mmCIF file of C-alpha atoms in Angstrom:
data_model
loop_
_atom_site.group_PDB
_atom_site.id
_atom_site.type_symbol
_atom_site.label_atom_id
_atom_site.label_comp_id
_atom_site.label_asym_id
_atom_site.label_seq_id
_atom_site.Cartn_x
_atom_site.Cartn_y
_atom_site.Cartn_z
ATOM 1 C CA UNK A 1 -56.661 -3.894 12.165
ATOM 2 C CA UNK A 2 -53.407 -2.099 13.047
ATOM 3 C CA UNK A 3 -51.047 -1.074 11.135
ATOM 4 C CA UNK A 4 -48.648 -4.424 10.709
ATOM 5 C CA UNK A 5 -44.773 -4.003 9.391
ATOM 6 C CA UNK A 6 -44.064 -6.096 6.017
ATOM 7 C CA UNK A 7 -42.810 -9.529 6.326
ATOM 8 C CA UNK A 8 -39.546 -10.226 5.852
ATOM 9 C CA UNK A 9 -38.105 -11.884 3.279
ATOM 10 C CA UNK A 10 -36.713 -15.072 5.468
ATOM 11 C CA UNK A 11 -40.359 -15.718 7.219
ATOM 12 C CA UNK A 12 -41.992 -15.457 3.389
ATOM 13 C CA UNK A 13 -39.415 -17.853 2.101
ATOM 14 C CA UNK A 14 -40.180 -20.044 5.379
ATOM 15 C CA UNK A 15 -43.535 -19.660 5.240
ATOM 16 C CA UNK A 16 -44.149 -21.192 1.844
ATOM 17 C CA UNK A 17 -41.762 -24.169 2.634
ATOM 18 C CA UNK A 18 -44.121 -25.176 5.204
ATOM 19 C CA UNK A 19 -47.342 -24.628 3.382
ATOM 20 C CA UNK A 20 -46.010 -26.780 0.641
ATOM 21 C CA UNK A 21 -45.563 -29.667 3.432
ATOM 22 C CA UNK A 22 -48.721 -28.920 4.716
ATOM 23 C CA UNK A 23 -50.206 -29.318 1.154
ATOM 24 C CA UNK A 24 -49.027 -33.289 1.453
ATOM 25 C CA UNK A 25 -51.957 -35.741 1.360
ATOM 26 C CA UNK A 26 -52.422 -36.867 5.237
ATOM 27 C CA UNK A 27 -51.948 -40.657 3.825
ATOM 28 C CA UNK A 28 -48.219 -39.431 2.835
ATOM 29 C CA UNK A 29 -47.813 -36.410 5.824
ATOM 30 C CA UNK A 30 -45.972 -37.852 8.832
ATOM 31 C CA UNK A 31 -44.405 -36.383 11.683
ATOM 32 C CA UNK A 32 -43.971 -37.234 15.449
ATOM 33 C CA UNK A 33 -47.103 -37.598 17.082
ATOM 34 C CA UNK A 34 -49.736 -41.093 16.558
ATOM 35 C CA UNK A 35 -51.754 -39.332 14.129
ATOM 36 C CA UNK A 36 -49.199 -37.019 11.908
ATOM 37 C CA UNK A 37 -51.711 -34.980 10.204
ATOM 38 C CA UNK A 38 -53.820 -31.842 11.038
ATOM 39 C CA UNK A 39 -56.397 -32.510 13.161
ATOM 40 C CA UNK A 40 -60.062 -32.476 11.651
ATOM 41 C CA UNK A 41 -61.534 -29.864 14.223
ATOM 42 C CA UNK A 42 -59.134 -26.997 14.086
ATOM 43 C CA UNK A 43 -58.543 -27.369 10.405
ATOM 44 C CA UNK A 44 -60.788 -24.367 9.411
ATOM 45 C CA UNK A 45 -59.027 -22.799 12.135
ATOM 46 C CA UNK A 46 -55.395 -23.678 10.110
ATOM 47 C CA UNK A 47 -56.632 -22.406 7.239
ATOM 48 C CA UNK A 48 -57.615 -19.063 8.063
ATOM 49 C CA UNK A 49 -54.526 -18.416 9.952
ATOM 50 C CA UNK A 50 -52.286 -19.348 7.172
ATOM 51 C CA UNK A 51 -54.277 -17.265 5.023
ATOM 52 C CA UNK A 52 -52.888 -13.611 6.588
ATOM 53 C CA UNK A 53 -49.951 -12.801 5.204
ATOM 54 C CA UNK A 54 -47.654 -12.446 8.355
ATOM 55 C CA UNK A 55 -49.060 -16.047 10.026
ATOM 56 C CA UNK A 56 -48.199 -19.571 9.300
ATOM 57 C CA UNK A 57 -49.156 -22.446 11.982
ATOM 58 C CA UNK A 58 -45.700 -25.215 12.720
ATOM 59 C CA UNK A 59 -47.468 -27.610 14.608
ATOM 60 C CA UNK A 60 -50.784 -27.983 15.900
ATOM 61 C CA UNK A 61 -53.223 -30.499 18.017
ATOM 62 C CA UNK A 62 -56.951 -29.521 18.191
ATOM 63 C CA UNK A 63 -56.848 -31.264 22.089
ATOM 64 C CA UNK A 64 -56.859 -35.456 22.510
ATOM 65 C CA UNK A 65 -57.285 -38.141 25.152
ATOM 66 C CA UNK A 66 -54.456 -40.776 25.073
ATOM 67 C CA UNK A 67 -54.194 -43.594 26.725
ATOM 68 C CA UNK A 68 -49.881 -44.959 27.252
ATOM 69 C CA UNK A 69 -47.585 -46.785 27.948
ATOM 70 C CA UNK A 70 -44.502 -44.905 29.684
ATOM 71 C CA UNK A 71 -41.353 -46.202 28.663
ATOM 72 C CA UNK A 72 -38.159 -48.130 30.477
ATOM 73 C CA UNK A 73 -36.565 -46.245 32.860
ATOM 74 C CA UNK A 74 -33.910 -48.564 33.085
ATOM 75 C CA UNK A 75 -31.893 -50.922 30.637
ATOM 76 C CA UNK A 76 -32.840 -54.794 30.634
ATOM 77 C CA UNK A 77 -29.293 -56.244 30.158
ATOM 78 C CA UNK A 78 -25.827 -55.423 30.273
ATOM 79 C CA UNK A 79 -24.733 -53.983 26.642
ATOM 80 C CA UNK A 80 -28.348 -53.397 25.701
ATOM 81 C CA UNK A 81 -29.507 -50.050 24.203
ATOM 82 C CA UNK A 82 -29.265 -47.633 27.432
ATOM 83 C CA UNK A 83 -31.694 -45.630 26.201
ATOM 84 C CA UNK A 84 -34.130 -44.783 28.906
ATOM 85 C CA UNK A 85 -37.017 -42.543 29.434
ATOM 86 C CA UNK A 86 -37.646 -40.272 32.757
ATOM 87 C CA UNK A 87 -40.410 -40.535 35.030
ATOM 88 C CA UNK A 88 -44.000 -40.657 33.510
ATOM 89 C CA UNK A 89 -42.409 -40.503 29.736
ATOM 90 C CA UNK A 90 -43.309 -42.147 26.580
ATOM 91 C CA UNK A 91 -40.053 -42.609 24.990
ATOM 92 C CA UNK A 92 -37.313 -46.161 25.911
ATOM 93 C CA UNK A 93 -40.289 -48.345 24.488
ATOM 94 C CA UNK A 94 -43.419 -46.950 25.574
ATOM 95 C CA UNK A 95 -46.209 -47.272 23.518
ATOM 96 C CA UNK A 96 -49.669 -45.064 22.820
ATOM 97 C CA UNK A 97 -52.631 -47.442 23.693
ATOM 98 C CA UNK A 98 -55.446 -45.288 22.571
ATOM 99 C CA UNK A 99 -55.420 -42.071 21.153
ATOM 100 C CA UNK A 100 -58.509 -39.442 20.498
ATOM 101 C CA UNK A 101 -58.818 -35.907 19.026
ATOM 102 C CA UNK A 102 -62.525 -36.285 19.585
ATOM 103 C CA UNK A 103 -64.918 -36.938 22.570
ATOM 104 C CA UNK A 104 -64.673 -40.517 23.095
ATOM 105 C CA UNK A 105 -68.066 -42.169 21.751
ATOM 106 C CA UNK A 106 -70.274 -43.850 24.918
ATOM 107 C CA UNK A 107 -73.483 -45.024 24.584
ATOM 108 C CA UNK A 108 -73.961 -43.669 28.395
ATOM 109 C CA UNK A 109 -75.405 -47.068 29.980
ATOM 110 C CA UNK A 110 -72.514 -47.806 31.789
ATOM 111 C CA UNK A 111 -71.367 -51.035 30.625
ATOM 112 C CA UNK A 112 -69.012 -50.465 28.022
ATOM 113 C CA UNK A 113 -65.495 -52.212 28.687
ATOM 114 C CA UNK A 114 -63.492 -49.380 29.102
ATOM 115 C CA UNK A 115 -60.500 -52.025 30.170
ATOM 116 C CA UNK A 116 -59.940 -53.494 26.479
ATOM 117 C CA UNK A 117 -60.634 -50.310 24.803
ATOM 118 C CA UNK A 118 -57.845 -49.234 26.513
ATOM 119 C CA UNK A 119 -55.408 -52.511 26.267
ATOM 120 C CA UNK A 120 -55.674 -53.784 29.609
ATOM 121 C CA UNK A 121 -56.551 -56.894 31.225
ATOM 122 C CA UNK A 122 -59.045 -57.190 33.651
ATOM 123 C CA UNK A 123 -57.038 -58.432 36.430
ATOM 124 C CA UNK A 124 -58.121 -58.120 40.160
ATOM 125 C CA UNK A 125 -54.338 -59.566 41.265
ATOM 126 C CA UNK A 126 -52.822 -56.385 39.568
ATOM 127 C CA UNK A 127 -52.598 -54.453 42.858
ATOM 128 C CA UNK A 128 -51.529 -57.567 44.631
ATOM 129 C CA UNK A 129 -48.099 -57.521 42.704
ATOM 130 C CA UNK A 130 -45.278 -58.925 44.066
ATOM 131 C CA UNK A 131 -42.989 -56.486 45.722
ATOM 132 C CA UNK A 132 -40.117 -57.884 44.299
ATOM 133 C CA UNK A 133 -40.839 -56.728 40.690
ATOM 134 C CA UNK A 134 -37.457 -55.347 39.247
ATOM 135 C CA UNK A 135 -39.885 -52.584 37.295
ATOM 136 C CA UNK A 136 -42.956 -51.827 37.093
ATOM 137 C CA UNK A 137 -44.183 -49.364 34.013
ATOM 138 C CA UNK A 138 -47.120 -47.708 34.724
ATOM 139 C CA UNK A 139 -50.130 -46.997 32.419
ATOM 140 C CA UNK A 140 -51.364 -43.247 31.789
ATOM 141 C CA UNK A 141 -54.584 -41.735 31.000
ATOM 142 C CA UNK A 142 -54.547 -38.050 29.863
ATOM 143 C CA UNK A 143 -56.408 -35.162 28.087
ATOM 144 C CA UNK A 144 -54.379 -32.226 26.687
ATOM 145 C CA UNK A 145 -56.479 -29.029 25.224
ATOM 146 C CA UNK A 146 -55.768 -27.423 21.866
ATOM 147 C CA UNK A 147 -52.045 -26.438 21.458
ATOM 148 C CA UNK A 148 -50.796 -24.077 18.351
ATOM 149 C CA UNK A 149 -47.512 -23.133 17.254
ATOM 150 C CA UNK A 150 -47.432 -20.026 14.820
ATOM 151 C CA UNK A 151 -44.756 -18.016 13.251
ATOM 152 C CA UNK A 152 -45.303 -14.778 12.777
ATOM 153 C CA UNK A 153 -44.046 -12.262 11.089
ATOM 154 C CA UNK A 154 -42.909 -9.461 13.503
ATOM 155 C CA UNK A 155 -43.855 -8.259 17.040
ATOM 156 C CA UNK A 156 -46.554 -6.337 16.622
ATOM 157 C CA UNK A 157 -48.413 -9.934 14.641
ATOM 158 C CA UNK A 158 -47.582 -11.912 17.556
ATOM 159 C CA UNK A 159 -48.908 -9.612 19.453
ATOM 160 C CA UNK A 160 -52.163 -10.442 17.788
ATOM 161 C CA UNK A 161 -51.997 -13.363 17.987
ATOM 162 C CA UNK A 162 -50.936 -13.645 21.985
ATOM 163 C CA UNK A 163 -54.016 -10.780 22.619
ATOM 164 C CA UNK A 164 -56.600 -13.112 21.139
ATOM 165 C CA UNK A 165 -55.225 -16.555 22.496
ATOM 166 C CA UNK A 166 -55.630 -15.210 26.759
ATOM 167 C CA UNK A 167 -58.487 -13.354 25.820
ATOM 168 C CA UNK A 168 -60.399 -16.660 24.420
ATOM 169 C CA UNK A 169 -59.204 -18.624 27.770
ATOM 170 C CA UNK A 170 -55.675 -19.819 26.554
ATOM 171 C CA UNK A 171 -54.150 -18.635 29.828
ATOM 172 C CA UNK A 172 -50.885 -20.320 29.341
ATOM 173 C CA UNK A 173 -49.896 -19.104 25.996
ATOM 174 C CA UNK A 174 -46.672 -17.194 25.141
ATOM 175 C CA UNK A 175 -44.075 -16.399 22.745
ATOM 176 C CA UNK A 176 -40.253 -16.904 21.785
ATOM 177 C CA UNK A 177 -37.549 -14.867 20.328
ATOM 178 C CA UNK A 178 -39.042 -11.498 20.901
ATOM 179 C CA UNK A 179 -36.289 -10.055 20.865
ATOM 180 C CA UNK A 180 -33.501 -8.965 17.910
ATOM 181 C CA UNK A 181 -30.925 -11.539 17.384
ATOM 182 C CA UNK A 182 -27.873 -10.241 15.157
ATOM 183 C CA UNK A 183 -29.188 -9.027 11.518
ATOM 184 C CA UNK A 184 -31.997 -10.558 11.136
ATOM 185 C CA UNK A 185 -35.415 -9.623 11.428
ATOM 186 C CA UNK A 186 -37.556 -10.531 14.748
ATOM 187 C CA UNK A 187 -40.068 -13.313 13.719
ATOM 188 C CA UNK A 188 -41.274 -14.703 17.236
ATOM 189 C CA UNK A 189 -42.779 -18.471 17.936
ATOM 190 C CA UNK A 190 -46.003 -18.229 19.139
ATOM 191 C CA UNK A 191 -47.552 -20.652 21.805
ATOM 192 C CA UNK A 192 -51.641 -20.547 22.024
ATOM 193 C CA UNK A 193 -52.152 -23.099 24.756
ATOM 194 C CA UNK A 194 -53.672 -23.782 28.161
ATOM 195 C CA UNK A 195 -53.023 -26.285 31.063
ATOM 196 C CA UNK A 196 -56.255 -25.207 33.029
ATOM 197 C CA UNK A 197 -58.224 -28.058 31.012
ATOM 198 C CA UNK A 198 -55.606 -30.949 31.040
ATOM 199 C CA UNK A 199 -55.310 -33.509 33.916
ATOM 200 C CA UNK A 200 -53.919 -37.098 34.076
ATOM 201 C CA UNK A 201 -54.246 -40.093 36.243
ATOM 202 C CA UNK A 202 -52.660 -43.609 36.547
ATOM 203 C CA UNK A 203 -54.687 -46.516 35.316
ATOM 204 C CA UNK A 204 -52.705 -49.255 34.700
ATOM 205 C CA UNK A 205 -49.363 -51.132 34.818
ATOM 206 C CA UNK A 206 -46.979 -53.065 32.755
ATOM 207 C CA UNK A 207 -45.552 -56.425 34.763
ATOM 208 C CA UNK A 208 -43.927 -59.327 33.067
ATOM 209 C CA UNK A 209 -45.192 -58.120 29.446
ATOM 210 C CA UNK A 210 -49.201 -57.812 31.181
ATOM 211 C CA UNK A 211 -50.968 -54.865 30.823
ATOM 212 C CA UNK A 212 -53.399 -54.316 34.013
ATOM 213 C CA UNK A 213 -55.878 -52.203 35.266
ATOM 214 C CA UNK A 214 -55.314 -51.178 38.553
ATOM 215 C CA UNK A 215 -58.439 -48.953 39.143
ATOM 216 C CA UNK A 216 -62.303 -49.960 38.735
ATOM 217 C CA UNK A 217 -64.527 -49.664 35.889
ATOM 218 C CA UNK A 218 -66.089 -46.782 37.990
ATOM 219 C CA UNK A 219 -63.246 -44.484 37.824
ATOM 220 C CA UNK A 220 -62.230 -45.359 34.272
ATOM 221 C CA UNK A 221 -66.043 -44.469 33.171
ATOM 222 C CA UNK A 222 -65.450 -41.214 35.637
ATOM 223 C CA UNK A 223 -62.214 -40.588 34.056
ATOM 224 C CA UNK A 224 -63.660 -40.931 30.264
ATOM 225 C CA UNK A 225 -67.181 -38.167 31.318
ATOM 226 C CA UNK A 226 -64.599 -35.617 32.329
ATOM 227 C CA UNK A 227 -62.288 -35.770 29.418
ATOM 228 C CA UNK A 228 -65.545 -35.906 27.207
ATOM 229 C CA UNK A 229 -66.710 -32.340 29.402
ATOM 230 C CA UNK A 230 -63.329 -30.954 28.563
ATOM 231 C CA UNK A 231 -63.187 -31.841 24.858
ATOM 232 C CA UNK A 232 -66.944 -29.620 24.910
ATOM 233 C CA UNK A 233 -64.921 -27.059 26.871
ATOM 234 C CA UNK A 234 -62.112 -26.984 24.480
ATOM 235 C CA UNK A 235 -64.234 -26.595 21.528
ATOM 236 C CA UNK A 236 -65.652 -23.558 23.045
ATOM 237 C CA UNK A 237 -62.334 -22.183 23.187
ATOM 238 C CA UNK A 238 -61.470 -22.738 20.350
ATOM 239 C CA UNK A 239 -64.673 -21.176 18.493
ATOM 240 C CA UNK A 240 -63.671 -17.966 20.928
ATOM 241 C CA UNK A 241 -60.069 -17.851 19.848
ATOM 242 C CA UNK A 242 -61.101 -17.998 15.819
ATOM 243 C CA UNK A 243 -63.650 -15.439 16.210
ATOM 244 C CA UNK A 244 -61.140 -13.476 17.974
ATOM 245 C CA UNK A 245 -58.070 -13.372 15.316
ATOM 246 C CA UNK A 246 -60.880 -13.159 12.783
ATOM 247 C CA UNK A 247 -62.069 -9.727 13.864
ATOM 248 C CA UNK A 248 -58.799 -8.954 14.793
ATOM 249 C CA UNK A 249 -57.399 -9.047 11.056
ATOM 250 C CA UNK A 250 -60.574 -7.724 9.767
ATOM 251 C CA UNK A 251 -61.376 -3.874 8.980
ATOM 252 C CA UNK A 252 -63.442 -2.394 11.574
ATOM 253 C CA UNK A 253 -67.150 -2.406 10.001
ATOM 254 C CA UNK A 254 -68.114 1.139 9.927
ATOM 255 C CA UNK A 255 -70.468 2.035 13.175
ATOM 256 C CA UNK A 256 -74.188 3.087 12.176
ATOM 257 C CA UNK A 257 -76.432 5.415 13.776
ATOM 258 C CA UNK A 258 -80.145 4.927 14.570
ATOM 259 C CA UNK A 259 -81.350 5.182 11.286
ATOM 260 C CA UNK A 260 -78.949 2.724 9.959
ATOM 261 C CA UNK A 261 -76.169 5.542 8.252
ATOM 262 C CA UNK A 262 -72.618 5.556 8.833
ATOM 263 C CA UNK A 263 -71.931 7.041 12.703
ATOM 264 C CA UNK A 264 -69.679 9.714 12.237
ATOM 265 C CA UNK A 265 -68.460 12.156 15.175
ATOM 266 C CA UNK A 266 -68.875 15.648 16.038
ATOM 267 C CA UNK A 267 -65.595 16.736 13.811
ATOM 268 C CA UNK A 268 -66.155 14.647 11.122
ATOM 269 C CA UNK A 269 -70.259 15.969 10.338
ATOM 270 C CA UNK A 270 -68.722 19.178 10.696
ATOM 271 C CA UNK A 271 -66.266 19.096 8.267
ATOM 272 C CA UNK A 272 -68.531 16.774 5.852
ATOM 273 C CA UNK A 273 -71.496 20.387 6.367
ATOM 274 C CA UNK A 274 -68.380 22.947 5.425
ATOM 275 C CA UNK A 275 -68.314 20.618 2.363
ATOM 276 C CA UNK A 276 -71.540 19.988 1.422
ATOM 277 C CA UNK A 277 -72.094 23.836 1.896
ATOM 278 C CA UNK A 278 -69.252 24.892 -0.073
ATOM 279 C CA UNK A 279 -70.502 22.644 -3.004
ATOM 280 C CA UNK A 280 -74.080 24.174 -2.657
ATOM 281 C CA UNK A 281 -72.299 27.424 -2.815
ATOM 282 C CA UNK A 282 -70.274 26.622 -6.018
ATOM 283 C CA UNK A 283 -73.316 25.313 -7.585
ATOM 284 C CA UNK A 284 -75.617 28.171 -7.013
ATOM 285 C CA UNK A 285 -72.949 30.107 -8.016
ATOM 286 C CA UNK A 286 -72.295 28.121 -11.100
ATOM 287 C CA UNK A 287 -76.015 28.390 -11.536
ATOM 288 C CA UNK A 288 -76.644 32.347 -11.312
ATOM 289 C CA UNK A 289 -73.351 32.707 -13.730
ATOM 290 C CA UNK A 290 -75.202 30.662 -16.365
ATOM 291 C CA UNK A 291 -78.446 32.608 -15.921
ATOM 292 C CA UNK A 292 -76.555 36.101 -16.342
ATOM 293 C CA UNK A 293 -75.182 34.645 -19.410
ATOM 294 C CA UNK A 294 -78.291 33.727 -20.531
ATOM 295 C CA UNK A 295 -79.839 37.045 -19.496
ATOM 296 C CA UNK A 296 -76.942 38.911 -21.103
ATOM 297 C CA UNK A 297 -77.261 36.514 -24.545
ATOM 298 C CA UNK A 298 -80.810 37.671 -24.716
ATOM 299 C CA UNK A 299 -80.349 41.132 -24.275
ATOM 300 C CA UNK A 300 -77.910 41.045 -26.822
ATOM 301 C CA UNK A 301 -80.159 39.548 -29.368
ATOM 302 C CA UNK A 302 -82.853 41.837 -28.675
ATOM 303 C CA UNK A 303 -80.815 45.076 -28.983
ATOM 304 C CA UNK A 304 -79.654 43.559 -32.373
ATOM 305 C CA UNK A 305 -83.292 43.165 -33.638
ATOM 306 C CA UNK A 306 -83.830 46.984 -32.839
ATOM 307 C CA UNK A 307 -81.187 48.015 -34.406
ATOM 308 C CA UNK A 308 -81.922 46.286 -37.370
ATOM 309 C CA UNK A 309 -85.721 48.010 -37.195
ATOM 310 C CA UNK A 310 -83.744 51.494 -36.763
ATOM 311 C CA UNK A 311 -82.150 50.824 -40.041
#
């Protein structure tokens, strides 16, 4: 791993704020979306991102299949709320219908009722509505892939995080306030997300309070195989993107040669020879010294016996 700056103070500070909110029970945790919790499949994922010191995930969905209602785009009556939502949105009264962060269980024999799992009526006079309908509100069906929002702690860790996110097939991801704003210290938003999975089609409509389905049990059973083929996709790209940031934060395991030692290049083996030959040469030296010594000690005690003869 490269060399990373500290964290500042401000992102530790931050950091721990939203670890403490993450620590909330999911039965107590709410936020904006239908669910309001992590999601089950990336939660490993969560975890070992918030572990590295200069990461901490904001928001997060491991990829779902929802079935909605979009909201009024116009007011009912004159002095109501005028709150309104655009085109295709959920907000003004809209409402989720069904909601999935995992493939959508089907015992494959074609005959499950896709219509009421979804809150819809079976009615073949849907698409023969009247034309004078003062609004109609249509139903959606969509699947979204993983998205992640993560903090980080400087450039160089969103960098990181970016690098791992496109090279794992998150083509769309990105990042925010990159650059130096007044004193303080650059912590960018990071974005790891893709649109190449998602797609969404009409399948219903709201008129006079009835939900309706307005396409056949064929294309809703079409529509539910390919959002089941992307959730499999998603997965995979997810596994990619862990393994990814994983290796990226992780020493480089030392390379090994044939017979299983530490590879080490031409520089290096020299360098570690010079050594090992200089310590060979201390030692032997080491090693005559002592025997002179020895030599010396025992001449020494022999010239003292003859002398003490010659006497």
């Amino acid at each position: 791993m490269q060399e990373l700056a500290s964290c500042p103070p401000a992102f530790v500070e931050r950091k721990k704020k939203i670890l403490d909110q993450l620590a909330i029970p999911d039965t107590e945790y709410t936020d904006a979306s239908p669910k309001g919790s992590v999601d089950e499949g990336i939660r490993d994922l969560i975890d070992e991102i918030n572990q590295q010191s200069g990461f901490v995930t904001t928001s997060s969905c491991a990829g779902r299949v929802s079935v909605f209602l979009e909201g009024r785009r116009v007011a009912e009556a004159e002095g109501e709320d005028e709150r309104v939502a655009g085109v295709g949105g959920k907000g003004a009264g809209g409402a989720w219908l069904f909601v999935s962060h995992d493939p959508i269980p089907d015992k494959g024999d074609g005959v499950t009722d896709w219509s009421s799992q979804f809150g819809l009526e079976d009615s073949t006079a849907a698409q023969n509505a009247a034309p004078t309908i003062k609004e109609r509100r249509l139903v959606h069906f969509k699947f979204e892939a993983m998205i992640l929002h993560v903090l980080t702690a400087s450039p160089e860790h969103a960098q990181i995080l970016l690098r791992c996110g496109l090279q794992a097939g998150f083509r769309e991801s990105g990042a925010l306030n990159i650059v130096p704003s007044g004193k303080d210290a650059t912590t960018p938003m990071v974005a790891i997300r893709t649109m190449g999975l998602a797609f969404e089609s009409l399948i219903g409509q709201q008129v006079d309070s009835q939900r309706q389905r307005i396409v056949s049990p064929e294309y809703l059973q079409t529509l539910v195989d390919i959002a089941n083929e992307r959730f499999d996709e998603n997965k995979k790209r997810i596994e990619r993107f862990q393994n990814a940031f994983r290796e990226a934060v992780s020493a480089p395991a030392p390379r090994r040669n044939a017979e299983g030692q530490e590879w080490e290049d031409a520089a290096a083996r020299r360098e570690r020879k010079r050594a090992e030959g200089l310590r060979k040469k201390a030692e032997l030296k080491a090693k005559q010294e002592a025997n002179t010594n020895d030599e010396n000690e025992l001449s020494d005690r022999e010239g003292e016996k003859q002398a003490g003869l010659l006497f």
